[in-house]
Coordinates of C-alpha atoms in Angstrom, one line a residue:
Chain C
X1 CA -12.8 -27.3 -13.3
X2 CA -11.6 -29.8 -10.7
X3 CA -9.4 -27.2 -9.3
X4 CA -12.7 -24.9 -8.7
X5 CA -14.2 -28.0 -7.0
X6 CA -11.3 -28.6 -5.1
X7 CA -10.9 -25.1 -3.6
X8 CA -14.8 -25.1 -2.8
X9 CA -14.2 -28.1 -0.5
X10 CA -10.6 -27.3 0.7
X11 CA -12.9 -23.3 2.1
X12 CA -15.6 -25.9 3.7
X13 CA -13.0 -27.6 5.5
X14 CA -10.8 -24.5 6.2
X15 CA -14.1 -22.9 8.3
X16 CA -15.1 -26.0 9.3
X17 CA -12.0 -27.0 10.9
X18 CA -11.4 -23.1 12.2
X19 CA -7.8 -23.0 10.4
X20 CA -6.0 -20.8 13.0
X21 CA -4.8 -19.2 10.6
X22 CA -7.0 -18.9 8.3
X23 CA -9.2 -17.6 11.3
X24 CA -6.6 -14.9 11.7
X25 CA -5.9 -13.4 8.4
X26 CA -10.3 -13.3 7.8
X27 CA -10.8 -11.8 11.2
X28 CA -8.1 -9.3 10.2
X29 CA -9.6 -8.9 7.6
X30 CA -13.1 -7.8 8.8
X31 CA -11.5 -5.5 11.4
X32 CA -9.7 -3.1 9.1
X33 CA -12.6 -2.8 6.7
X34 CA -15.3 -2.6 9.5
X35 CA -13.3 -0.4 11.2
X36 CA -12.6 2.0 8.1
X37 CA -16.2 1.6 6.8
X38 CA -17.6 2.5 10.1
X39 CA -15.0 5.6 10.3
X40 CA -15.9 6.9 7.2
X41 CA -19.2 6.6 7.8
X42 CA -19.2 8.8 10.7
X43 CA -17.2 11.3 8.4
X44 CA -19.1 10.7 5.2
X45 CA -22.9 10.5 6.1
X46 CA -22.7 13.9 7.8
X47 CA -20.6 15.8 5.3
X48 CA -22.6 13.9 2.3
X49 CA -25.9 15.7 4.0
X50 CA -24.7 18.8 4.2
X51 CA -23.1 19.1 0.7
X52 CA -27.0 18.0 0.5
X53 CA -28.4 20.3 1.9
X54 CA -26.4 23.6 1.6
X55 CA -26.3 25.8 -1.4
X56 CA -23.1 27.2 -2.3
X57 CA -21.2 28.2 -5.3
X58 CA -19.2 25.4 -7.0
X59 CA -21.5 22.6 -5.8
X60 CA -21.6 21.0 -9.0
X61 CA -18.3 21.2 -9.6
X62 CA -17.5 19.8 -6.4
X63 CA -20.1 16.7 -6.8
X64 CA -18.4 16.1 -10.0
X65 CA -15.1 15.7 -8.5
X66 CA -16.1 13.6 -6.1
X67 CA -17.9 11.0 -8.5
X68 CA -14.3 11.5 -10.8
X69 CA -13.0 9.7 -7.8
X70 CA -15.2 6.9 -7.8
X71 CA -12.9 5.0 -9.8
X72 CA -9.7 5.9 -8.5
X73 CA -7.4 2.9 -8.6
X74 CA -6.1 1.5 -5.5
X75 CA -3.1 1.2 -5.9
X76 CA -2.5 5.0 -7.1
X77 CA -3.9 4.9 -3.3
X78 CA -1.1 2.8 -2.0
X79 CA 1.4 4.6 -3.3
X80 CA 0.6 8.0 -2.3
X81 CA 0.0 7.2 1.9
X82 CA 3.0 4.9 1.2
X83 CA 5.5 8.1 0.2
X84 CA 3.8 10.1 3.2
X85 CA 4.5 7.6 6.0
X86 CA 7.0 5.7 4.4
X87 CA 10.5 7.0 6.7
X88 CA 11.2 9.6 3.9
X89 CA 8.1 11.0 4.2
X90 CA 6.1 13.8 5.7
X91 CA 4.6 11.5 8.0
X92 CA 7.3 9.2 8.8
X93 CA 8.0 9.9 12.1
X94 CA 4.3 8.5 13.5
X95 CA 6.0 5.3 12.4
X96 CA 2.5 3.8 11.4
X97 CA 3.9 2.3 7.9
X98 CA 3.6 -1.4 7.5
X99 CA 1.0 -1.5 10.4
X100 CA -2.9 -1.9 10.3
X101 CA -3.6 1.4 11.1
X102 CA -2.5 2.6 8.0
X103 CA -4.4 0.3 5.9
X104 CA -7.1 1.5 7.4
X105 CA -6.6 5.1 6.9
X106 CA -5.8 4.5 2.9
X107 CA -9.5 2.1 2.8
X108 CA -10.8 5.4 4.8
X109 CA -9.5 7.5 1.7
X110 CA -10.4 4.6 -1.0
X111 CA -14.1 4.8 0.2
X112 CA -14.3 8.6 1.2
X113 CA -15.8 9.6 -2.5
X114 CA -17.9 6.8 -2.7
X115 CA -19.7 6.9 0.8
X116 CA -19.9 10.9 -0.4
X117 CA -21.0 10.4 -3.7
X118 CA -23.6 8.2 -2.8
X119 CA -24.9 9.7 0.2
X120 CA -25.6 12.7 -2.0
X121 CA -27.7 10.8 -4.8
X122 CA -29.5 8.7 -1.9
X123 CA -31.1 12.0 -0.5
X124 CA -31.4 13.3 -3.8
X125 CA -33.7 10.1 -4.3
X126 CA -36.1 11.3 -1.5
X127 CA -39.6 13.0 -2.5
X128 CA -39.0 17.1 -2.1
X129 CA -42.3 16.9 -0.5
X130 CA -41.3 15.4 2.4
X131 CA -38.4 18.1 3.3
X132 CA -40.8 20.8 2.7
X133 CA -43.5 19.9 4.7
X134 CA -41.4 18.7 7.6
X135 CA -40.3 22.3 7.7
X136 CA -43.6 23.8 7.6
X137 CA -44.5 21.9 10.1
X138 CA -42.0 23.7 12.3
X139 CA -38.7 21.4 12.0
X140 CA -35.3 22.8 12.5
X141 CA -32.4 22.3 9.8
X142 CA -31.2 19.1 11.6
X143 CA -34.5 17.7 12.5
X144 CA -35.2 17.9 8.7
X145 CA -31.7 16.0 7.8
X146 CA -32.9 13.5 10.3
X147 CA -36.3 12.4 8.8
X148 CA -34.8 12.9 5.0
X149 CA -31.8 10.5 6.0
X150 CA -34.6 8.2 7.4
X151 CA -36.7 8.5 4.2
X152 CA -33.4 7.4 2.7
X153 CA -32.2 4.5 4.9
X154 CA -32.5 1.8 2.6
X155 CA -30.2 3.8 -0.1
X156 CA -27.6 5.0 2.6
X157 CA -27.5 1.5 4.0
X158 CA -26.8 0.2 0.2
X159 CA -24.0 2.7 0.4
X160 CA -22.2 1.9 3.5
X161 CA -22.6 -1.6 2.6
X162 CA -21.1 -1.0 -1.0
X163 CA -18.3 1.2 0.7
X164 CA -17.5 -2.1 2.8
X165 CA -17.4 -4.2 -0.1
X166 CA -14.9 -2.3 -1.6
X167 CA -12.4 -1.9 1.5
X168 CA -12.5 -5.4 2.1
X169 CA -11.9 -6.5 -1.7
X170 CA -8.8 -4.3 -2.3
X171 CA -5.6 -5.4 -2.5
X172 CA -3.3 -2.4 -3.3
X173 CA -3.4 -0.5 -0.8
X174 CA -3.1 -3.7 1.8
X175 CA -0.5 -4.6 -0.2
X176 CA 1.6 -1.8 -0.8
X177 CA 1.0 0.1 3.2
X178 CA 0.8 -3.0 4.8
X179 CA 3.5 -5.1 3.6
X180 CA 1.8 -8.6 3.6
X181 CA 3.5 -9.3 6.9
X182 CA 2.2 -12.9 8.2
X183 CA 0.4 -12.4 11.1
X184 CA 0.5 -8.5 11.5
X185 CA -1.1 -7.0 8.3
X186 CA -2.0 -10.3 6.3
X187 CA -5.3 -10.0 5.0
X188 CA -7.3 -12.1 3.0
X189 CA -6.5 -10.0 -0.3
X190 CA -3.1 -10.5 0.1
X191 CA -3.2 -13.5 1.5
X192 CA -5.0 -14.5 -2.1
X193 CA -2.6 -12.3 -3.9
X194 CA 0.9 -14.0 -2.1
X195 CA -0.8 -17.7 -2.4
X196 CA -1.5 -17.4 -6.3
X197 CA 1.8 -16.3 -7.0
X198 CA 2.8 -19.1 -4.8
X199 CA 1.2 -21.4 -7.1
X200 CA -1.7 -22.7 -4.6
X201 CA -4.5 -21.6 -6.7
X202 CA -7.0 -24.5 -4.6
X203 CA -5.8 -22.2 -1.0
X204 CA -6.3 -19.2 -3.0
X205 CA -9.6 -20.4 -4.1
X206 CA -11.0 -21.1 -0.7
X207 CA -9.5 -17.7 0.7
X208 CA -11.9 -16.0 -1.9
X209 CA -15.1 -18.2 -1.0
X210 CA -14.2 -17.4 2.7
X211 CA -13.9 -14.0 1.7
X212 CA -17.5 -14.2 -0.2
X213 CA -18.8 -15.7 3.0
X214 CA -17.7 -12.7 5.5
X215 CA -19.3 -10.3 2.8
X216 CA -22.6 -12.1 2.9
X217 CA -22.5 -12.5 6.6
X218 CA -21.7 -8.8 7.4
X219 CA -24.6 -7.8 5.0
X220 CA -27.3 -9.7 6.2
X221 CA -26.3 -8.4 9.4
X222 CA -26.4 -4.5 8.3
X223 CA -29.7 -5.4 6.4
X224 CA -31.2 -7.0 10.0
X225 CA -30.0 -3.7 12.1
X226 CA -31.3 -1.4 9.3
X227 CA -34.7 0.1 11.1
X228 CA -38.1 -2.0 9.4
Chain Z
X1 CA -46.3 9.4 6.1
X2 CA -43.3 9.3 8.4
X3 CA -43.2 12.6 9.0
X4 CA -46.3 12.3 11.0
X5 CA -45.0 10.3 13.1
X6 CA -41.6 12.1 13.2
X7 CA -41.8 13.3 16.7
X8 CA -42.9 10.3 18.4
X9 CA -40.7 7.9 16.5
X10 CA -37.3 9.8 16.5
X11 CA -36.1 9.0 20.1
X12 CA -36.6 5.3 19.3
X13 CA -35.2 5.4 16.0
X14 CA -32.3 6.5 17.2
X15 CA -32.0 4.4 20.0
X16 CA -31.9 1.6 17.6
X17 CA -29.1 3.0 15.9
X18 CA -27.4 3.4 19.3
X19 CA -28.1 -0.4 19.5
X20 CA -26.5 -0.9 16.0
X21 CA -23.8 0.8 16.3
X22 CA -22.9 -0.5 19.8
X23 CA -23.6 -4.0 18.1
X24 CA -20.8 -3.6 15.8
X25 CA -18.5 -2.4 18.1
X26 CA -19.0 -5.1 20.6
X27 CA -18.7 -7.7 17.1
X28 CA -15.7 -5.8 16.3
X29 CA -14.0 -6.0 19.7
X30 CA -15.2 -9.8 19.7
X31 CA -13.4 -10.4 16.4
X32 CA -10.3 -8.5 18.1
X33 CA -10.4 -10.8 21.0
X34 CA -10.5 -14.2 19.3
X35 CA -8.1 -13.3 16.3
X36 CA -5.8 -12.6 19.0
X37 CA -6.6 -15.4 20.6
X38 CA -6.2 -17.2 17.6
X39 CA -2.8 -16.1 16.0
X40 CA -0.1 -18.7 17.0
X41 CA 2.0 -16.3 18.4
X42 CA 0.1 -14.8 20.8
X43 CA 0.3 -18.9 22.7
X44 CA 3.7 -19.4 22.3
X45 CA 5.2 -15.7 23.3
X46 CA 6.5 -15.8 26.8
X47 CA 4.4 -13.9 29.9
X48 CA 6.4 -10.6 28.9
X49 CA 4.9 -9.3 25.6
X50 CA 7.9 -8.4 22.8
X51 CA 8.4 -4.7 22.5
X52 CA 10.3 -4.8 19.6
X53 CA 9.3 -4.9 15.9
X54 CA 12.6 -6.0 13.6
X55 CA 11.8 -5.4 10.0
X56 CA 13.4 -7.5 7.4
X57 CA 13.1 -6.9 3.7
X58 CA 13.9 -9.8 2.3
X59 CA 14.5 -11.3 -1.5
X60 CA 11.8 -12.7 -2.6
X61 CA 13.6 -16.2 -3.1
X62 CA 14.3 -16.8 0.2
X63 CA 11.1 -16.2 1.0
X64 CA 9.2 -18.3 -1.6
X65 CA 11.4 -21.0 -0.3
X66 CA 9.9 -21.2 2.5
X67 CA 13.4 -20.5 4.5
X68 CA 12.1 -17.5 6.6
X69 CA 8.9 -19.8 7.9
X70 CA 11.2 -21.6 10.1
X71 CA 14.3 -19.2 11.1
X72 CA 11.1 -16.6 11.9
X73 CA 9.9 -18.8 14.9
X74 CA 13.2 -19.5 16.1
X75 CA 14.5 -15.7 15.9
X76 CA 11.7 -14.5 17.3
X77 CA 12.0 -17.4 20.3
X78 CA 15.6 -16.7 21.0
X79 CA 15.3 -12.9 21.3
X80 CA 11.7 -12.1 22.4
X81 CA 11.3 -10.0 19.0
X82 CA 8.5 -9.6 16.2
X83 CA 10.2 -9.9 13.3
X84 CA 8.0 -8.5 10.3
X85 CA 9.2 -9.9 6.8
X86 CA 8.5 -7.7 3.7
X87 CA 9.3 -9.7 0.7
X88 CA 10.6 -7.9 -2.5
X89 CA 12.8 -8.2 -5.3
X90 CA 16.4 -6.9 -3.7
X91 CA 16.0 -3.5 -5.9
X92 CA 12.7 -2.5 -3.9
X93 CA 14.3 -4.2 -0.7
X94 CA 17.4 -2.2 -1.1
X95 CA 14.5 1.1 -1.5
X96 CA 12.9 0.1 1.7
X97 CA 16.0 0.5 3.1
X98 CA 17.2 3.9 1.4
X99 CA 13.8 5.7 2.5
X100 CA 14.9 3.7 6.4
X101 CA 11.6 1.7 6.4
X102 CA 12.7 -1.6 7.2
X103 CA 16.0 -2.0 9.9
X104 CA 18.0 -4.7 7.4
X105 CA 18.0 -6.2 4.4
X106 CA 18.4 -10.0 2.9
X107 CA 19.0 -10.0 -0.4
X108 CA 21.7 -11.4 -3.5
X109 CA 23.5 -8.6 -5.5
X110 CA 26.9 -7.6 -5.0
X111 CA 27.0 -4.9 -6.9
X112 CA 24.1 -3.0 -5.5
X113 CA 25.0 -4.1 -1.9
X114 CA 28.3 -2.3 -2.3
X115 CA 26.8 0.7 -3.5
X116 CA 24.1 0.6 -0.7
X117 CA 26.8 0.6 1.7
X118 CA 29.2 3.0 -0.5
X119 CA 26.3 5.8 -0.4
X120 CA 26.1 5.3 3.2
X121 CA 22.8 3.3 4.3
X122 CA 24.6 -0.2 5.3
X123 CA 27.0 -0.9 8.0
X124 CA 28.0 -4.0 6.3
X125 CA 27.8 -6.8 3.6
X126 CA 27.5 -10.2 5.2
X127 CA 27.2 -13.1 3.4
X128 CA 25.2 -16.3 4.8
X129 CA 24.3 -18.3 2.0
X130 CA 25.0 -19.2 -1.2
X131 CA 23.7 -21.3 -4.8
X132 CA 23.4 -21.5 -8.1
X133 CA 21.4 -19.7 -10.6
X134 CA 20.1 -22.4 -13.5
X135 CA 18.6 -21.2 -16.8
X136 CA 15.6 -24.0 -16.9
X137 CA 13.0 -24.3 -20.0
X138 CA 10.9 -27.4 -21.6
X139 CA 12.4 -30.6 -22.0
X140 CA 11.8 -30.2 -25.7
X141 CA 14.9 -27.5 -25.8
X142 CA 13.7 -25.5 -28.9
X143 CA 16.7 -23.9 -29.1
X144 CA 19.0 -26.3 -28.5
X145 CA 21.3 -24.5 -25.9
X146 CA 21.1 -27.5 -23.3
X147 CA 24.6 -27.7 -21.5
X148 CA 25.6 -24.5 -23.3
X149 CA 27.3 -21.7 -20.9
X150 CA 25.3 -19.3 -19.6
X151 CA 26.8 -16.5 -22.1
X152 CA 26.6 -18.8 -24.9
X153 CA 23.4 -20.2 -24.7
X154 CA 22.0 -16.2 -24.4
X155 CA 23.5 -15.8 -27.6
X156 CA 22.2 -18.4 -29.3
X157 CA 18.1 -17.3 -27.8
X158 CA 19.0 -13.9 -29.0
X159 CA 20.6 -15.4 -32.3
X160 CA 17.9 -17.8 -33.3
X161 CA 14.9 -15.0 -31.9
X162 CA 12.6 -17.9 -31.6
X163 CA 12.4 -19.7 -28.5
X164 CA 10.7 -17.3 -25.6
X165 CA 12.6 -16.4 -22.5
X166 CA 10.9 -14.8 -19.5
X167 CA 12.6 -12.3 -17.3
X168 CA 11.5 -10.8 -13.8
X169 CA 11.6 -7.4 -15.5
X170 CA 11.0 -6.4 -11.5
X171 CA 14.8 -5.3 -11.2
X172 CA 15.7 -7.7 -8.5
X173 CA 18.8 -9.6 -7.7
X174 CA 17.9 -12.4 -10.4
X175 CA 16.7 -9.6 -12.9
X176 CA 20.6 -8.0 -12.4
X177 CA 21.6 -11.2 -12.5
X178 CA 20.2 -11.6 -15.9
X179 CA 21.5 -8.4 -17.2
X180 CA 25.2 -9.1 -16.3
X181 CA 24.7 -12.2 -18.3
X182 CA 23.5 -10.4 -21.6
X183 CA 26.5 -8.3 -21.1
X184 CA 28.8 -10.8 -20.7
X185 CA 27.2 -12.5 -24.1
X186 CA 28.0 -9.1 -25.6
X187 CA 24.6 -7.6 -25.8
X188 CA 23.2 -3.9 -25.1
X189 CA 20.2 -5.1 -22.3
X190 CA 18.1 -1.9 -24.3
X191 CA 18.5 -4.1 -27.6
X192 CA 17.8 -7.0 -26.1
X193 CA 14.4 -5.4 -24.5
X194 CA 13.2 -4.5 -27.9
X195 CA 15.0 -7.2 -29.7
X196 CA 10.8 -9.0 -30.5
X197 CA 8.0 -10.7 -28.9
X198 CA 10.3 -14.0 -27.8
X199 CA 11.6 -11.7 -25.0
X200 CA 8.5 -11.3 -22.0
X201 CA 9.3 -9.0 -19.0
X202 CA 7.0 -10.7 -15.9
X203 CA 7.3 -7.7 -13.7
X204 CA 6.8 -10.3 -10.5
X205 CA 8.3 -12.5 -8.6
X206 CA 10.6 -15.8 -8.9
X207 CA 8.1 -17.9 -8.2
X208 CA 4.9 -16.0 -10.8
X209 CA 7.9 -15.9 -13.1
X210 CA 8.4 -19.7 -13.1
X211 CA 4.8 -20.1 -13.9
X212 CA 4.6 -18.3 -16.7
X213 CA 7.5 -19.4 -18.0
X214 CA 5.8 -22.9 -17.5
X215 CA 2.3 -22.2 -19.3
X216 CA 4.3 -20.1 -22.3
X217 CA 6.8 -23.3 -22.2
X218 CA 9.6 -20.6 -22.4
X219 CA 13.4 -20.2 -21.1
X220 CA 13.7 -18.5 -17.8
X221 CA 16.5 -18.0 -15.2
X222 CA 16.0 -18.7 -11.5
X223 CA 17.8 -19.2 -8.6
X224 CA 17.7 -23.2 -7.8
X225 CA 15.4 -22.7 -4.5
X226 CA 12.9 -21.4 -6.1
X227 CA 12.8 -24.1 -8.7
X228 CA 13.2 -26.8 -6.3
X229 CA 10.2 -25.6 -4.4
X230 CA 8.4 -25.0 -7.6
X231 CA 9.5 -27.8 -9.4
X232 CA 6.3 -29.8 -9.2
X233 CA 3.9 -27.2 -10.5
X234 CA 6.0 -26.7 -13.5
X235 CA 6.7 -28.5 -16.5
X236 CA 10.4 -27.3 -16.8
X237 CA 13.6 -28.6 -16.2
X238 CA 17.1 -27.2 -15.9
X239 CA 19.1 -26.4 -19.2
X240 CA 22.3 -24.6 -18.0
X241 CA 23.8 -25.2 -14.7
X242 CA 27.0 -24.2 -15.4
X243 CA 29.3 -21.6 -15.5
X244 CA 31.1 -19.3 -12.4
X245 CA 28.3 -16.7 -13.6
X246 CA 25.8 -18.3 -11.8
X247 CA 26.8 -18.3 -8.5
X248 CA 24.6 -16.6 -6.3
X249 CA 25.4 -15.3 -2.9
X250 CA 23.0 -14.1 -0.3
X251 CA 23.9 -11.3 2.4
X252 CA 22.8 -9.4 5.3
X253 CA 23.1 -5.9 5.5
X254 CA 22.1 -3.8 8.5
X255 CA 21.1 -0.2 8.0
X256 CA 23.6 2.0 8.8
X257 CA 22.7 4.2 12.3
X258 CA 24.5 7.2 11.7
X259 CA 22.4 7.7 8.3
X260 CA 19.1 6.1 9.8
X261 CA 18.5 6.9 13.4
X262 CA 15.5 4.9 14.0
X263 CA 17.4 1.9 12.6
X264 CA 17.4 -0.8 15.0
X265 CA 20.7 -1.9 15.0
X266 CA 21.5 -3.9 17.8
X267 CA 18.5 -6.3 17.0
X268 CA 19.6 -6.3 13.6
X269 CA 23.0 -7.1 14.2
X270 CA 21.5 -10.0 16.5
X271 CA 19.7 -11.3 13.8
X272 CA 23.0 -11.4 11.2
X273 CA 25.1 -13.4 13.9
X274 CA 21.9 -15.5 14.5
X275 CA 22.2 -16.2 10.6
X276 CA 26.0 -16.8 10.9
X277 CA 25.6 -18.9 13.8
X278 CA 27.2 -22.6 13.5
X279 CA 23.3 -23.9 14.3
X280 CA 21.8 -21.8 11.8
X281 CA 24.2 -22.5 9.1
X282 CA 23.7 -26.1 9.5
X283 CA 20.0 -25.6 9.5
X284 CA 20.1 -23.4 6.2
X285 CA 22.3 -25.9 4.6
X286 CA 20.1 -28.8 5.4
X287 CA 17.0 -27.2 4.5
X288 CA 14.8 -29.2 2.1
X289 CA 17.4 -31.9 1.7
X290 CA 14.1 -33.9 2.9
X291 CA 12.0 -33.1 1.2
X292 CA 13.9 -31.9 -2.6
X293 CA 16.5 -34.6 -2.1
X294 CA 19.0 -31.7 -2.8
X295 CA 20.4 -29.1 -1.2
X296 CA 18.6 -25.6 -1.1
X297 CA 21.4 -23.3 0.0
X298 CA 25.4 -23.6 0.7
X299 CA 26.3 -21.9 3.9
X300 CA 28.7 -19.6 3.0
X301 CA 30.3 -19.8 6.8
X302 CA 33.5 -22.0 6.0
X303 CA 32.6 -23.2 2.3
X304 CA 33.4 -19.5 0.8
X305 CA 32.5 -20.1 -3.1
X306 CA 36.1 -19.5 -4.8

């Protein structure tokens, strides 16, 4: 127990005394997932409404597969953008292993079914009454996506925040694309990951309160900017 | 009902979204500016930014040792490089290598290097440091091999069956290591796998390993570094020190550019006469004398092991 205690106080002091460091690896961190989050967002919300909104042949099966890949380990991740940019690869030439940018990219594809998935059930949530009469009230196809995603703000919010959560908690992908290069593609995952095998569980400790703090700080920020 | 209000409220609502979005990027960029600002490198680099990435993959010994957090700075000063460090067991460093991620490799076993550089992918095995393995375990000794030889004292774990042993299972230098050991002790490594539950394949690193072998109070064979660095977390201490078995070399091998044309060889090569340097050995071979009151690593520049 004194070993929690310890690591509580050591992550007070470590933000209080703005370990350089420590700074570095946490606002690392937050870039890659923010970055990826708000990437797939752009990708995800969009595409989430119109597998929404469009009948077509196969749409079970294809919301199906998507929520199959809701629990799709990160590490299986890791290792498949690893082999296609790793030199050998089909990707090797862009050079991009062991940088940032391809942590982001396997985060995009780590939260890609979820932001989907979700999206999907969060308009699915809204009241049928509200599509329909915006359309007899003379709204085009995209006006109509528009007030139904606004019906559903609070639920596609949830989602983006919940697709965050999970970028910036894994530790496979970072790990296995990134390389746990100090300073370059440290994050706080691996960071964690590296210090615990290291055997300084009270550093480890704080890096996961820090990393509980950024997560509470970024959502009561997306929960201020989310409309009413 | 919103959708009363739909056509007088969408232009604002989407303003605001324009506003949130533009809010995060501005954070983002923020968080950009100041983790750069932040990063110790970023103070100390000279006015003309480094180019130049050099990637290491390096054992995972000499990096738990903490070795690599000094000669990093000082590489990286002398030649106006990044050097990224990957650490991994010397099987996956030698990988890295194969598949031409990284430019050269650090690691300890001969037998692999010289294939690495028989198949083509190395240039060259140069050695820059050496130690000793040690077979450590509780000060109890359940089986009784203390002061044994390494082949002996194998044979008596796998005789008795009792006593655990942990083994980095992760098939690096140590885990090879390990192996020749069984064979010298006259043991198939497949029986010896299956040969009961006293046997525990970590899977991790030298250092994880240590720790387990620490909380099961089990055998385990590590590379003295490591220990040393370890050695007040754990409640082990060395059994068998012992033996020409144990010696432990550590080499540089730069990727061969014929086979890996990206391969930056001339930095690489840099960095293997930076290791070989008189300065540098010196440094590696008083390396933690202050604070282990021992020595780490040998350089291997003028005190060749026999």
């Amino acid at each position: 127990m004194t070993e929690i205690w310890h690591g509580l106080t050591k992550a007070i002091g470590l933000i209080i005394s703005l370990d350089p460091e420590v700074t570095e690896i946490a606002g690392r961190s937050l870039m890659i997932s923010l970055t990826s989050t708000l990437l797939t967002s752009l990708i995800c919300l969009p595409l989430g409404s119109l597998i929404h909104f469009k009948q077509f042949p196969g749409k079970r099966l294809v919301i199906s597969l998507i929520q199959t890949f809701f629990g799709i380990p990160t590490v299986a991740i890791g290792l498949f953008v690893f082999i296609l940019f790793s030199r050998a690869g089909p990707l090797g030439g862009l050079n991009l292993l062991f940088t940032p940018a391809v942590m982001v990219l396997g985060q995009m594809i780590l939260i890609t079914p979820l932001l989907l998935g979700l999206t999907i059930a969060a308009l699915s949530g809204v009241d049928k009454v509200i599509p329909d009469t915006a359309r007899s009230l003379g709204a085009s196809g995209f006006q109509m996506t528009i007030i139904v995603l606004r019906e559903a703000r609070f639920a596609v919010m949830a989602t983006v925040i919940m697709g965050f959560g999970r970028a910036i908690s894994e530790v496979g992908i970072a790990l296995i694309v990134g390389g746990n290069i100090r300073g370059f593609t440290r994050v706080i995952t691996t960071a964690i990951s590296l210090e615990t095998a290291k055997g300084d569980l009270e550093l480890s400790l704080a890096l996961g309160i820090i990393l509980i703090f950024i997560a509470l700080i970024v959502n009561i920020l997306l929960n201020r900017l989310q409309p009413r | 009902m919103s959708v009363v209000f739909f056509l007088t409220e969408e232009v604002p609502v989407l303003k605001k979204t324009a506003v949130c979005l533009s809010g995060i990027f501005i954070l983002m960029s923020l968080l950009l500016a100041t983790s750069g600002c932040s990063s110790p490198r970023a103070e100390s680099s000279s006015p003309l930014p480094p180019q130049l990435r050099l990637r290491v993959a390096t054992t995972t010994s000499l990096y738990d040792s903490g070795l690599w957090g000094y000669l990093e700075p000082m590489f990286e000063r002398k030649y106006n490089v990044e050097l990224d460090i990957m650490y991994a067991g010397s099987g996956k460093a030698l990988e890295y290598g194969r598949r031409g991620d990284v430019d050269i490799v650090t690691i300890h076993d001969q037998i692999r290097e010289e294939q690495f550089i028989a198949d083509g992918y190395g240039v060259r095995r140069v050695p820059f440091a050496y130690n000793y393995f040690l077979i450590v375990g509780p000060s109890v000794d359940p089986a009784g091999i203390k002061g044994l030889t390494p082949e002996a004292a194998f044979k008596k774990l796998m005789e008795t069956g009792k006593a655990s042993f942990v083994s980095r299972g992760d098939d690096s230098g140590t885990h090879a290591k390990e192996k020749d050991i069984w064979a010298e002790a006259g043991y198939d490594y497949e029986a010896v796998r299956n040969a009961g539950r006293w046997y525990i394949e970590a899977g991790t690193g030298m250092g994880p390993t240590l720790m387990m072998a620490s909380e099961k109070q089990a055998y385990t064979l590590t590379d003295i570094g490591t220990y040393l660095t370890y050695k007040g977390k754990l409640a082990l201490v060395p059994v068998v020190d012992k033996g020409s078995l144990l010696l432990n070399v550590y080499s540089a091998i730069a990727l061969n550019p014929e086979k890996m044309p990206q391969a930056k060889i001339d930095m690489a090569n840099n960095l293997i006469e930076f290791l070989i340097s008189p300065e540098i050995q010196e440094f590696i071979g008083n390396y933690g004398i202050e604070e282990y009151g021992t020595q780490l690593f040998t350089p291997y520049v003028g005190s060749e092991p026999e």
